[in-house]
Amino acid sequence: MPDFQQPRLEGEQLEARYAFAKRVALEAAQRAMEFYTRRSSLIVEHKGSDLQDVVSIADQEVEAFIRGELARHFPDDGIVGEEGGSDGLQARCIWVIDPIDGTACFLNGLHNWCVSIGLLVDGEPLLGAVADPNHDELFHGFIGRGAFVNDTPLQAHGASHVGEGLVGVGTTHRPGHEHFLPFLHALLDGGGQFVRNGSGALMTAYVAAGRLIGYYETHLKSWDCLAGLVLVREAGGRGNDFLRGDGLLGGNPYLVAAPGVYDQLAAMIGASLDAP
Ligand code: 2AM
Ligand code: CA
């Protein structure tokens, strides 16, 4: 909770962070692209015992670049990053970053990956930037000011039934995957259809852009979606209470959707979506 004795963060301090997030996301995406063009020579490591959960020098070097920029410009801010862990979590401003979201796609030559940079202020998502260099798209948003892809405003889909569009989905080998097939079953029975593109940040941005009517992941990490949550909220979409409990560091089940189909999708998932 914010301490009411603390001074407000001035608008220009937040403005500087918004400009920073956009610039650094674009620069990081260009660096990632240089690795992508020679991906066959990258050494791939597996995280823990999960052979599908991979990381490469590209993830590590791009995150190191973002951390270096943060240390130079906002040394007192905290950070939660996929590859380098968390630091300075007592700070009011906490950056939540994923250097490459969609690493499995990246390493297999599929174009669904991006750089995701979000900012929490006093525990609330305030701004986000998601850079996709394969499609020259920078998704960005700031609470109260709207969300955009490049300069075009984003608006969530107007669907009122799941049959009216595509739902993004995803799962991992972490606990919660047992809810995946029952959800797909319910979605298909309800007349819906699904896609999985392998990047939580991009699928979230696509919900904000109205390209997907929803996106469900059985268990997601905060760096995959924090930036995107700002986009969805500003585009008129809805999301579950993803940051509850240990969401910031440990992750949670995740649903974002167009307002007219959120309740329908949440009912298909059931109680596991918001279980403590
Ligand atoms: P990551 O690439 O940063 O690990 C989409 O379904 C989400 O799941 C992504 O945000 C992605 O995050 C993660 N993901 C995709 N493929 C994965 C895999 N094979 N193993 C683990 N996580 C994966
Ligand atoms: Ca990643």
GROMACS .gro file of C-alpha atoms and ligand atoms in nm:
model
  300
    1MET     CA    1   0.000   0.000   0.000
    2PRO     CA    2   0.125   0.354  -0.067
    3ASP     CA    3   0.253   0.548   0.231
    4PHE     CA    4   0.053   0.870   0.246
    5GLN     CA    5   0.350   1.049   0.403
    6GLN     CA    6   0.544   1.005   0.081
    7PRO     CA    7   0.540   1.284  -0.177
    8ARG     CA    8   0.348   1.221  -0.499
    9LEU     CA    9   0.553   1.125  -0.797
   10GLU     CA   10   0.548   1.429  -1.023
   11GLY     CA   11   0.392   1.399  -1.367
   12GLU     CA   12   0.720   1.470  -1.540
   13GLN     CA   13   0.889   1.187  -1.350
   14LEU     CA   14   0.630   0.948  -1.486
   15GLU     CA   15   0.644   1.109  -1.831
   16ALA     CA   16   1.018   1.044  -1.843
   17ARG     CA   17   0.958   0.679  -1.757
   18TYR     CA   18   0.698   0.642  -2.035
   19ALA     CA   19   0.939   0.783  -2.294
   20PHE     CA   20   1.213   0.562  -2.151
   21ALA     CA   21   1.000   0.245  -2.173
   22LYS     CA   22   0.916   0.307  -2.539
   23ARG     CA   23   1.274   0.393  -2.639
   24VAL     CA   24   1.435   0.104  -2.453
   25ALA     CA   25   1.176  -0.149  -2.574
   26LEU     CA   26   1.251  -0.049  -2.935
   27GLU     CA   27   1.628  -0.058  -2.886
   28ALA     CA   28   1.613  -0.390  -2.702
   29ALA     CA   29   1.396  -0.533  -2.981
   30GLN     CA   30   1.657  -0.431  -3.240
   31ARG     CA   31   1.928  -0.602  -3.036
   32ALA     CA   32   1.713  -0.914  -3.006
   33MET     CA   33   1.659  -0.904  -3.384
   34GLU     CA   34   2.035  -0.917  -3.442
   35PHE     CA   35   2.048  -1.240  -3.241
   36TYR     CA   36   1.737  -1.371  -3.419
   37THR     CA   37   1.897  -1.346  -3.762
   38ARG     CA   38   2.176  -1.580  -3.646
   39ARG     CA   39   1.970  -1.789  -3.408
   40SER     CA   40   2.105  -2.123  -3.532
   41SER     CA   41   2.441  -2.041  -3.370
   42LEU     CA   42   2.297  -1.953  -3.027
   43ILE     CA   43   2.360  -2.187  -2.735
   44VAL     CA   44   2.032  -2.291  -2.579
   45GLU     CA   45   1.998  -2.383  -2.212
   46HIS     CA   46   1.705  -2.546  -2.038
   47LYS     CA   47   1.555  -2.392  -1.725
   48GLY     CA   48   1.537  -2.656  -1.452
   49SER     CA   49   1.412  -2.996  -1.566
   50ASP     CA   50   1.160  -2.868  -1.824
   51LEU     CA   51   1.310  -2.935  -2.167
   52GLN     CA   52   1.054  -2.699  -2.324
   53ASP     CA   53   1.151  -2.404  -2.105
   54VAL     CA   54   1.453  -2.259  -2.280
   55VAL     CA   55   1.679  -1.957  -2.252
   56SER     CA   56   1.961  -1.831  -2.472
   57ILE     CA   57   2.238  -1.576  -2.467
   58ALA     CA   58   1.995  -1.348  -2.651
   59ASP     CA   59   1.755  -1.340  -2.354
   60GLN     CA   60   2.042  -1.279  -2.113
   61GLU     CA   61   2.215  -1.008  -2.313
   62VAL     CA   62   1.897  -0.819  -2.398
   63GLU     CA   63   1.792  -0.821  -2.032
   64ALA     CA   64   2.140  -0.701  -1.933
   65PHE     CA   65   2.101  -0.413  -2.180
   66ILE     CA   66   1.765  -0.312  -2.028
   67ARG     CA   67   1.902  -0.340  -1.674
   68GLY     CA   68   2.200  -0.125  -1.771
   69GLU     CA   69   1.972   0.147  -1.910
   70LEU     CA   70   1.762   0.135  -1.593
   71ALA     CA   71   2.067   0.162  -1.369
   72ARG     CA   72   2.182   0.467  -1.568
   73HIS     CA   73   1.850   0.654  -1.577
   74PHE     CA   74   1.645   0.533  -1.277
   75PRO     CA   75   1.894   0.375  -1.034
   76ASP     CA   76   1.653   0.389  -0.738
   77ASP     CA   77   1.371   0.202  -0.912
   78GLY     CA   78   1.307  -0.166  -0.843
   79ILE     CA   79   1.306  -0.441  -1.104
   80VAL     CA   80   1.154  -0.781  -1.169
   81GLY     CA   81   1.304  -0.950  -1.474
   82GLU     CA   82   1.262  -1.295  -1.622
   83GLU     CA   83   1.629  -1.383  -1.642
   84GLY     CA   84   1.797  -1.174  -1.371
   85GLY     CA   85   1.552  -1.196  -1.081
   86SER     CA   86   1.420  -0.913  -0.865
   87ASP     CA   87   1.582  -0.625  -0.685
   88GLY     CA   88   1.475  -0.310  -0.497
   89LEU     CA   89   1.117  -0.422  -0.441
   90GLN     CA   90   1.066  -0.165  -0.165
   91ALA     CA   91   1.079   0.113  -0.427
   92ARG     CA   92   0.757   0.285  -0.539
   93CYS     CA   93   0.847   0.235  -0.906
   94ILE     CA   94   0.909  -0.127  -1.004
   95TRP     CA   95   0.992  -0.224  -1.362
   96VAL     CA   96   0.868  -0.563  -1.478
   97ILE     CA   97   1.057  -0.677  -1.786
   98ASP     CA   98   1.079  -0.968  -2.023
   99PRO     CA   99   1.373  -0.929  -2.267
  100ILE     CA  100   1.224  -1.185  -2.506
  101ASP     CA  101   0.869  -1.302  -2.452
  102GLY     CA  102   0.815  -1.602  -2.675
  103THR     CA  103   1.165  -1.748  -2.644
  104ALA     CA  104   1.055  -2.086  -2.778
  105CYS     CA  105   0.922  -1.914  -3.093
  106PHE     CA  106   1.237  -1.702  -3.119
  107LEU     CA  107   1.467  -2.004  -3.112
  108ASN     CA  108   1.255  -2.201  -3.358
  109GLY     CA  109   1.231  -1.925  -3.617
  110LEU     CA  110   0.868  -1.832  -3.553
  111HIS     CA  111   0.805  -1.458  -3.563
  112ASN     CA  112   0.589  -1.437  -3.247
  113TRP     CA  113   0.819  -1.280  -2.993
  114CYS     CA  114   0.865  -0.933  -2.844
  115VAL     CA  115   1.025  -0.725  -2.572
  116SER     CA  116   0.793  -0.634  -2.285
  117ILE     CA  117   0.855  -0.350  -2.039
  118GLY     CA  118   0.596  -0.255  -1.778
  119LEU     CA  119   0.600  -0.028  -1.474
  120LEU     CA  120   0.420  -0.064  -1.142
  121VAL     CA  121   0.381   0.248  -0.929
  122ASP     CA  122   0.270   0.189  -0.571
  123GLY     CA  123   0.167  -0.161  -0.671
  124GLU     CA  124  -0.052  -0.062  -0.968
  125PRO     CA  125   0.037  -0.109  -1.337
  126LEU     CA  126   0.090   0.242  -1.478
  127LEU     CA  127   0.250   0.207  -1.820
  128GLY     CA  128   0.367  -0.052  -2.064
  129ALA     CA  129   0.559  -0.092  -2.389
  130VAL     CA  130   0.564  -0.409  -2.602
  131ALA     CA  131   0.793  -0.400  -2.906
  132ASP     CA  132   0.751  -0.649  -3.193
  133PRO     CA  133   1.033  -0.591  -3.444
  134ASN     CA  134   0.909  -0.858  -3.685
  135HIS     CA  135   0.600  -0.652  -3.762
  136ASP     CA  136   0.731  -0.303  -3.680
  137GLU     CA  137   0.472  -0.267  -3.406
  138LEU     CA  138   0.524  -0.086  -3.078
  139PHE     CA  139   0.227  -0.131  -2.846
  140HIS     CA  140   0.228   0.120  -2.563
  141GLY     CA  141  -0.004   0.271  -2.309
  142PHE     CA  142  -0.030   0.482  -1.996
  143ILE     CA  143  -0.317   0.466  -1.748
  144GLY     CA  144  -0.565   0.744  -1.819
  145ARG     CA  145  -0.411   0.834  -2.155
  146GLY     CA  146  -0.505   0.542  -2.376
  147ALA     CA  147  -0.322   0.262  -2.553
  148PHE     CA  148  -0.173   0.263  -2.900
  149VAL     CA  149   0.000   0.052  -3.162
  150ASN     CA  150   0.256   0.292  -3.304
  151ASP     CA  151   0.030   0.602  -3.326
  152THR     CA  152  -0.305   0.426  -3.370
  153PRO     CA  153  -0.538   0.405  -3.067
  154LEU     CA  154  -0.635   0.056  -2.949
  155GLN     CA  155  -0.986  -0.060  -2.872
  156ALA     CA  156  -1.096  -0.401  -2.747
  157HIS     CA  157  -1.331  -0.611  -2.963
  158GLY     CA  158  -1.705  -0.541  -2.946
  159ALA     CA  159  -1.801  -0.911  -2.934
  160SER     CA  160  -2.084  -1.017  -2.704
  161HIS     CA  161  -2.044  -1.392  -2.767
  162VAL     CA  162  -1.734  -1.614  -2.790
  163GLY     CA  163  -1.845  -1.728  -3.135
  164GLU     CA  164  -1.761  -1.385  -3.275
  165GLY     CA  165  -1.381  -1.408  -3.269
  166LEU     CA  166  -1.060  -1.588  -3.175
  167VAL     CA  167  -0.937  -1.660  -2.822
  168GLY     CA  168  -0.564  -1.679  -2.752
  169VAL     CA  169  -0.459  -1.960  -2.519
  170GLY     CA  170  -0.146  -2.095  -2.359
  171THR     CA  171  -0.020  -2.335  -2.097
  172THR     CA  172   0.308  -2.463  -1.956
  173HIS     CA  173   0.418  -2.766  -1.759
  174ARG     CA  174   0.368  -2.572  -1.437
  175PRO     CA  175   0.074  -2.655  -1.208
  176GLY     CA  176  -0.257  -2.547  -1.360
  177HIS     CA  177  -0.212  -2.714  -1.698
  178GLU     CA  178  -0.483  -2.964  -1.600
  179HIS     CA  179  -0.735  -2.682  -1.655
  180PHE     CA  180  -0.628  -2.631  -2.016
  181LEU     CA  181  -0.810  -2.910  -2.202
  182PRO     CA  182  -1.137  -2.867  -2.006
  183PHE     CA  183  -1.130  -2.500  -2.106
  184LEU     CA  184  -1.069  -2.579  -2.473
  185HIS     CA  185  -1.352  -2.828  -2.460
  186ALA     CA  186  -1.591  -2.572  -2.312
  187LEU     CA  187  -1.477  -2.307  -2.561
  188LEU     CA  188  -1.536  -2.532  -2.863
  189ASP     CA  189  -1.870  -2.651  -2.724
  190GLY     CA  190  -1.965  -2.284  -2.685
  191GLY     CA  191  -1.891  -2.208  -3.051
  192GLY     CA  192  -1.552  -2.044  -2.991
  193GLN     CA  193  -1.213  -2.096  -3.157
  194PHE     CA  194  -0.857  -2.062  -3.031
  195VAL     CA  195  -0.502  -1.975  -3.136
  196ARG     CA  196  -0.169  -2.003  -2.953
  197ASN     CA  197   0.107  -1.779  -3.072
  198GLY     CA  198   0.357  -1.849  -2.787
  199SER     CA  199   0.400  -1.494  -2.657
  200GLY     CA  200   0.180  -1.388  -2.367
  201ALA     CA  201   0.272  -1.022  -2.409
  202LEU     CA  202   0.174  -1.022  -2.776
  203MET     CA  203  -0.152  -1.210  -2.721
  204THR     CA  204  -0.238  -0.960  -2.448
  205ALA     CA  205  -0.161  -0.670  -2.681
  206TYR     CA  206  -0.381  -0.834  -2.945
  207VAL     CA  207  -0.673  -0.840  -2.700
  208ALA     CA  208  -0.621  -0.467  -2.650
  209ALA     CA  209  -0.609  -0.422  -3.028
  210GLY     CA  210  -0.934  -0.616  -3.081
  211ARG     CA  211  -0.755  -0.881  -3.287
  212LEU     CA  212  -0.835  -1.145  -3.025
  213ILE     CA  213  -1.153  -1.140  -2.817
  214GLY     CA  214  -0.973  -1.294  -2.520
  215TYR     CA  215  -0.659  -1.466  -2.396
  216TYR     CA  216  -0.640  -1.736  -2.128
  217GLU     CA  217  -0.320  -1.883  -1.985
  218THR     CA  218  -0.334  -2.149  -1.713
  219HIS     CA  219  -0.039  -1.990  -1.531
  220LEU     CA  220   0.155  -1.684  -1.643
  221LYS     CA  221   0.448  -1.488  -1.499
  222SER     CA  222   0.419  -1.115  -1.435
  223TRP     CA  223   0.690  -1.020  -1.687
  224ASP     CA  224   0.485  -1.183  -1.963
  225CYS     CA  225   0.180  -0.963  -1.905
  226LEU     CA  226   0.241  -0.660  -1.683
  227ALA     CA  227   0.298  -0.420  -1.972
  228GLY     CA  228   0.003  -0.568  -2.159
  229LEU     CA  229  -0.236  -0.524  -1.867
  230VAL     CA  230  -0.211  -0.147  -1.907
  231LEU     CA  231  -0.295  -0.179  -2.277
  232VAL     CA  232  -0.602  -0.395  -2.212
  233ARG     CA  233  -0.735  -0.166  -1.943
  234GLU     CA  234  -0.688   0.144  -2.157
  235ALA     CA  235  -0.848  -0.024  -2.459
  236GLY     CA  236  -1.165  -0.096  -2.262
  237GLY     CA  237  -1.094  -0.463  -2.196
  238ARG     CA  238  -1.114  -0.658  -1.871
  239GLY     CA  239  -0.870  -0.876  -1.680
  240ASN     CA  240  -0.871  -1.097  -1.371
  241ASP     CA  241  -0.694  -0.996  -1.050
  242PHE     CA  242  -0.361  -1.126  -1.175
  243LEU     CA  243  -0.141  -0.953  -0.916
  244ARG     CA  244  -0.322  -1.101  -0.614
  245GLY     CA  245  -0.117  -1.298  -0.365
  246ASP     CA  246   0.228  -1.377  -0.501
  247GLY     CA  247   0.134  -1.279  -0.858
  248LEU     CA  248   0.422  -1.036  -0.909
  249LEU     CA  249   0.696  -1.286  -0.830
  250GLY     CA  250   0.528  -1.624  -0.865
  251GLY     CA  251   0.260  -1.573  -1.129
  252ASN     CA  252  -0.109  -1.667  -1.143
  253PRO     CA  253  -0.377  -1.793  -1.380
  254TYR     CA  254  -0.452  -1.520  -1.632
  255LEU     CA  255  -0.749  -1.400  -1.837
  256VAL     CA  256  -0.792  -1.081  -2.038
  257ALA     CA  257  -1.085  -1.028  -2.270
  258ALA     CA  258  -1.318  -0.793  -2.449
  259PRO     CA  259  -1.579  -0.667  -2.200
  260GLY     CA  260  -1.870  -0.846  -2.369
  261VAL     CA  261  -1.717  -1.194  -2.344
  262TYR     CA  262  -1.510  -1.176  -2.024
  263ASP     CA  263  -1.778  -1.333  -1.802
  264GLN     CA  264  -1.847  -1.608  -2.055
  265LEU     CA  265  -1.477  -1.704  -2.073
  266ALA     CA  266  -1.432  -1.681  -1.695
  267ALA     CA  267  -1.725  -1.921  -1.649
  268MET     CA  268  -1.565  -2.168  -1.892
  269ILE     CA  269  -1.243  -2.163  -1.688
  270GLY     CA  270  -1.421  -2.196  -1.356
  271ALA     CA  271  -1.301  -2.145  -0.999
  272SER     CA  272  -0.932  -2.208  -1.075
  273LEU     CA  273  -0.904  -1.865  -1.241
  274ASP     CA  274  -0.927  -1.676  -0.915
  275ALA     CA  275  -0.838  -1.949  -0.665
  276PRO     CA  276  -0.614  -1.825  -0.384
  2772AM     P1  277   0.851  -1.691  -2.238
  2772AM     O1  278   0.876  -1.710  -2.382
  2772AM     O2  279   0.899  -1.560  -2.189
  2772AM     O3  280   0.902  -1.806  -2.155
  2772AM     C1  281   0.262  -1.790  -2.384
  2772AM     O4  282   0.180  -1.899  -2.382
  2772AM     C2  283   0.357  -1.778  -2.268
  2772AM     O5  284   0.414  -1.899  -2.226
  2772AM     C3  285   0.467  -1.688  -2.309
  2772AM     O6  286   0.456  -1.567  -2.246
  2772AM     C4  287   0.599  -1.763  -2.290
  2772AM     O7  288   0.692  -1.692  -2.210
  2772AM     C5  289   0.556  -1.892  -2.229
  2772AM     N1  290   0.597  -2.001  -2.312
  2772AM     C6  291   0.580  -2.018  -2.443
  2772AM     N2  292   0.629  -2.134  -2.486
  2772AM     C7  293   0.677  -2.192  -2.376
  2772AM     C8  294   0.742  -2.317  -2.351
  2772AM     N3  295   0.765  -2.402  -2.450
  2772AM     N4  296   0.779  -2.342  -2.224
  2772AM     C9  297   0.756  -2.254  -2.125
  2772AM     N5  298   0.696  -2.136  -2.142
  2772AM    C10  299   0.657  -2.107  -2.265
  278CA      CA  300   1.120  -1.446  -2.175
   0.00000   0.00000   0.00000
